[in-house]
mmCIF file with all atom_site columns, C-alpha atoms in Angstrom:
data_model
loop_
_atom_site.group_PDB
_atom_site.id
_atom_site.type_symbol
_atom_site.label_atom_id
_atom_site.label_alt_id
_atom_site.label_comp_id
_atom_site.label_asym_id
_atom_site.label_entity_id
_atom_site.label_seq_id
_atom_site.pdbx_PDB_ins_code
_atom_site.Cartn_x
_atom_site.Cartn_y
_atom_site.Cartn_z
_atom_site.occupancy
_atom_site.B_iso_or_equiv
_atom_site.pdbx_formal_charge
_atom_site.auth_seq_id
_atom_site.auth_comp_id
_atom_site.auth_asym_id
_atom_site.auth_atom_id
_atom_site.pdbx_PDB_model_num
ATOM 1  C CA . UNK A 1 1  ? -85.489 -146.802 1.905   1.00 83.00 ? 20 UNK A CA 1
ATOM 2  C CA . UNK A 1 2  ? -85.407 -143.898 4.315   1.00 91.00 ? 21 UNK A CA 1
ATOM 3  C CA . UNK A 1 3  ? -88.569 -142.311 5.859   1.00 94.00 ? 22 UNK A CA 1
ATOM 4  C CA . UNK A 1 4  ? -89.161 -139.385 7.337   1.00 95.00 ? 23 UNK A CA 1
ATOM 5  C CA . UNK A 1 5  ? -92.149 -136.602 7.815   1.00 95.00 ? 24 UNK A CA 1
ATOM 6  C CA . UNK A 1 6  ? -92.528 -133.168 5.791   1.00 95.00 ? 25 UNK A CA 1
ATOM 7  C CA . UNK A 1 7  ? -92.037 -130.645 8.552   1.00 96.00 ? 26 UNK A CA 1
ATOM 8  C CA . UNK A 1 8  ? -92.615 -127.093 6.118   1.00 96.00 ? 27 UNK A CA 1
ATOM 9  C CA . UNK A 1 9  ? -93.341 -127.400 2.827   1.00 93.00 ? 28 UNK A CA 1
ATOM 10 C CA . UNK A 1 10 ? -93.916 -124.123 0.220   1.00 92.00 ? 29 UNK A CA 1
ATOM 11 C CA . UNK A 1 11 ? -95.679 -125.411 -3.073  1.00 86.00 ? 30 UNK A CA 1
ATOM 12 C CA . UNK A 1 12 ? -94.633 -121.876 -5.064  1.00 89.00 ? 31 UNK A CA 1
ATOM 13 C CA . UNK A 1 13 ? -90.512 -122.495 -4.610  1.00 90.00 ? 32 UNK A CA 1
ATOM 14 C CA . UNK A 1 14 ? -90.921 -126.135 -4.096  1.00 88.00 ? 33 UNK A CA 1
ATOM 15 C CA . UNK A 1 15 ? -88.910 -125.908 -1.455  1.00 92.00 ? 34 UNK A CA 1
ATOM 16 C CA . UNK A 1 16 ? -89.244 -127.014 2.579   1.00 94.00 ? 35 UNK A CA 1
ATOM 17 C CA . UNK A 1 17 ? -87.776 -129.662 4.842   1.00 95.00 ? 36 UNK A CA 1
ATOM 18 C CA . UNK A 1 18 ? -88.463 -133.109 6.717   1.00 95.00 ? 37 UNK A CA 1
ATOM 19 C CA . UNK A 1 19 ? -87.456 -134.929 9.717   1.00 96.00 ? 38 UNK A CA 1
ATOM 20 C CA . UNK A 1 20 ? -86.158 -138.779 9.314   1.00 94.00 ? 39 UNK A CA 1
ATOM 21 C CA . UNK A 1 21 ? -87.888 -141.320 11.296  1.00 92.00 ? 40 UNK A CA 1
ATOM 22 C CA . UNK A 1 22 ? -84.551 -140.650 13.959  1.00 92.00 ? 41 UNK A CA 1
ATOM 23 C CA . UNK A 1 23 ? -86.051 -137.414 14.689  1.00 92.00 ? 42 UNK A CA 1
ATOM 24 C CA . UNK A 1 24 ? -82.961 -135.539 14.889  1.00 92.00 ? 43 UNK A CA 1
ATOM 25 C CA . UNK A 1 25 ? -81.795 -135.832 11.089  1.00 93.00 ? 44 UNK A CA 1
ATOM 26 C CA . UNK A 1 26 ? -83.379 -133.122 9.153   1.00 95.00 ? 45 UNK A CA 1
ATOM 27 C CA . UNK A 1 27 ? -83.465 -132.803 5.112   1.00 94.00 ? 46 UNK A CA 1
ATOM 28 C CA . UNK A 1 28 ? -83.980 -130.164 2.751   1.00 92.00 ? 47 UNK A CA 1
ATOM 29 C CA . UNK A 1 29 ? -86.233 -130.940 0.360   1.00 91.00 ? 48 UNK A CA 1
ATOM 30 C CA . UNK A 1 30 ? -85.201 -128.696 -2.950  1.00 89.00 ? 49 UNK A CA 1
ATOM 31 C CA . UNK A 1 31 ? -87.079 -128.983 -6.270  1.00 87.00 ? 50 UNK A CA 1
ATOM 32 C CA . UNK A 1 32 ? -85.486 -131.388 -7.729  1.00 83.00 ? 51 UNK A CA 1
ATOM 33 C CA . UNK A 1 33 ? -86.681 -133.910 -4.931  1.00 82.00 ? 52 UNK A CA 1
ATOM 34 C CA . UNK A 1 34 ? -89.902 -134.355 -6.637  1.00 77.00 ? 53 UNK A CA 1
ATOM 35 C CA . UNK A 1 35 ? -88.612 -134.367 -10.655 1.00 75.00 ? 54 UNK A CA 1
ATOM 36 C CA . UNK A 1 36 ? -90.623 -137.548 -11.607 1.00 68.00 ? 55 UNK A CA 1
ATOM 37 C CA . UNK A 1 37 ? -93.369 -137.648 -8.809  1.00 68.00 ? 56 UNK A CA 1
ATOM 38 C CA . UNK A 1 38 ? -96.741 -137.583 -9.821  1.00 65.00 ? 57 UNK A CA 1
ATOM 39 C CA . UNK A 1 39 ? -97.295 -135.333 -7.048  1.00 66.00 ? 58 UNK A CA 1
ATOM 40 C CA . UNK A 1 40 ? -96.827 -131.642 -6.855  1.00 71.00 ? 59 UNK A CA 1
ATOM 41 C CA . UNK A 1 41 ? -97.698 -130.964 -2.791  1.00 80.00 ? 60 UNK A CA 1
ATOM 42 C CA . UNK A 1 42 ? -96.620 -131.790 0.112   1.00 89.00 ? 61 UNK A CA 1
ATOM 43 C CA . UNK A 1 43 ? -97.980 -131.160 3.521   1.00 91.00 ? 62 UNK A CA 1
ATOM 44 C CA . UNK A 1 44 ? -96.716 -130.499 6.968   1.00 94.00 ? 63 UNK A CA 1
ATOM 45 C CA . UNK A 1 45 ? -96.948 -133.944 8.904   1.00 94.00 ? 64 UNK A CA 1
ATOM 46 C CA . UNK A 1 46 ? -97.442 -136.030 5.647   1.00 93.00 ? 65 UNK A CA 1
ATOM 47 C CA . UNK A 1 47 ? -95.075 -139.529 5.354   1.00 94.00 ? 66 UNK A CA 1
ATOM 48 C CA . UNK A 1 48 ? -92.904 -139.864 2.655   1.00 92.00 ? 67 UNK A CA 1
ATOM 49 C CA . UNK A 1 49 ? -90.392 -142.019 1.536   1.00 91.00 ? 68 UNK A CA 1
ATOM 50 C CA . UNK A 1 50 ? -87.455 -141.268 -0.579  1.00 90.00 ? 69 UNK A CA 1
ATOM 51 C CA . UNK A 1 51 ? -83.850 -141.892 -2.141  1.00 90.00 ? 70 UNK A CA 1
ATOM 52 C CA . UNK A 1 52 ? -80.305 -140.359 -0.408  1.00 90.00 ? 71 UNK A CA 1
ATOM 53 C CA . UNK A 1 53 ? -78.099 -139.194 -3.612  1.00 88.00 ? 72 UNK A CA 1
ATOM 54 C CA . UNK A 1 54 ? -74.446 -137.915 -2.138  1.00 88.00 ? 73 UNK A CA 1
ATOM 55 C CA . UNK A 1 55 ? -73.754 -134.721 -3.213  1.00 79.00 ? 74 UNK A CA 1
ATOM 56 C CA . UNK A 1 56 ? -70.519 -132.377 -2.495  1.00 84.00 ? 75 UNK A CA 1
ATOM 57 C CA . UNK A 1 57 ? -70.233 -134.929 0.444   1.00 84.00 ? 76 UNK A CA 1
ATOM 58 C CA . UNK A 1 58 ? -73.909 -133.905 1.432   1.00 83.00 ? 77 UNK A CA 1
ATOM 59 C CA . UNK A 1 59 ? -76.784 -136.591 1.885   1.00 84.00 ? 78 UNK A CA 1
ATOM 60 C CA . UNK A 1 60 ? -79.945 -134.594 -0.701  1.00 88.00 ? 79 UNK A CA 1
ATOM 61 C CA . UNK A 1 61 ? -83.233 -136.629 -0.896  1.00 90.00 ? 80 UNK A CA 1
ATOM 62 C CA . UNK A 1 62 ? -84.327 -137.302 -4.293  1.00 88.00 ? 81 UNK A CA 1
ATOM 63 C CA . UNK A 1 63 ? -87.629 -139.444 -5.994  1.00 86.00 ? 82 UNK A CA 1
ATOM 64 C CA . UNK A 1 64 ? -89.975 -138.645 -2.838  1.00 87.00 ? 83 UNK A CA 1
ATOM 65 C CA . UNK A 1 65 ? -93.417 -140.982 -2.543  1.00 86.00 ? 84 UNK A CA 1
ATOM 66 C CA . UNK A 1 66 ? -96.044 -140.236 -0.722  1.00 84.00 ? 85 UNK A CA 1
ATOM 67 C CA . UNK A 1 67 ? -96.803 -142.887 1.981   1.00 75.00 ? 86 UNK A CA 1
ATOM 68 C CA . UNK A 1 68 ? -95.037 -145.641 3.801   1.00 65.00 ? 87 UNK A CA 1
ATOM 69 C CA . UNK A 1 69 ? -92.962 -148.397 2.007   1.00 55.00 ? 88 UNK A CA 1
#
């Protein structure tokens, strides 16, 4: 299960980005990343954990947790 740490986050669009546990690979995070999470916002420098779904041949994270697994 891939880690990684909210870099920007904007609770109005939903919208920001992380950085995997690498530290070079960098994800969107898009609304749909936290369908089904019990949480609503994230903060720069909080740990999450999440799910890689392949999309037009692009790596999206999807279901992010709060926390370390």
């Amino acid at each position: 299960m891939p880690q990684a740490t909210v870099k920007v986050y904007d609770s109005l669009t939903r919208t920001g980005s992380m950085v995997a546990d690498d530290g070079t690979t960098e994800y969107a995070i898009e609304p749909e990343a936290m369908d089904g999470s019990m949480f609503r916002f994230l903060r720069p420098g909080q740990r999450v954990t999440f799910d890689l779904f392949e999309h037009d041949d692009t790596a999206r994270p999807r279901n992010l947790r709060i926390g370390i697994a």
